Amino acid sequence: MPLRPVLQFPDPRLKRVSEPIEKITDELRALAEDMTEVMYDEPGIGLAAPQLGESVRLIVVDTEWSREDGDGDRNPLVLLNPEIVERTGEVVWTEACLSVPDFSAEVERAARVTVRGLDLAGEPYEETAEELRAVCFQHEIDHLDGLLFIDRISRLKRSLYVKRRKKQLKLEEDGG
Ligand SMILES: [Zn+2]
């Protein structure tokens, strides 16, 4: 079966605020599986359910994995209803997103965050992360609130990207 496509800006579904998960169903487990597959396939270090068009508070991250290491080193963390309960410091990171094609930009975020949520078995999970992993958690949790990293850059940079993206989409349309 082909993998599910990642929605891309400016798909309006990326702007929705996702619903909390109240029950762990087979459907939810299947979605988590799909998200994990898509993340490794792209490849990316994180993915949020809204990127596959599902408005539920579910993310998957794996900041350690690299394609060179192969499947053996995969260690995906699936997190339900993730929340940042503590944030400290500041870090500027160059971010990109599978839903924002052909663009990256510096974003200011907390350097260290404590994240709380549930795992797929419904058990509480808590982790304190720094640097790239902290940035990744903040980026993915933003998706659950309908925010993209381009919502956190200057208005000017954002409007330049939006213009370029619209032009690109129009070319794709015209070119068939
Ligand atoms: Zn993203």
PDB file of C-alpha atoms and ligand atoms in Angstrom, residues 46 51 96-99 139-140 143 148-149, ligand 1:
ATOM      1  CA  GLY A  46       9.140  14.106  13.605  1.00  0.00           C
ATOM      2  CA  GLN A  51       0.171  16.469   8.621  1.00  0.00           C
ATOM      3  CA  ALA A  96      12.252  22.922   8.018  1.00  0.00           C
ATOM      4  CA  CYS A  97       9.011  20.977   7.771  1.00  0.00           C
ATOM      5  CA  LEU A  98       7.661  18.215   5.545  1.00  0.00           C
ATOM      6  CA  SER A  99       4.527  20.356   5.164  1.00  0.00           C
ATOM      7  CA  HIS A 139       7.686  22.103  16.389  1.00  0.00           C
ATOM      8  CA  GLU A 140       5.491  18.967  16.432  1.00  0.00           C
ATOM      9  CA  HIS A 143       1.254  21.388  14.563  1.00  0.00           C
ATOM     10  CA  LEU A 148       3.691  25.977  11.376  1.00  0.00           C
ATOM     11  CA  PHE A 149       7.255  27.191  11.916  1.00  0.00           C
TER      12      PHE A 149
HETATM   13 ZN    ZN B   1       6.465  20.264  10.688  1.00  0.00          ZN
END
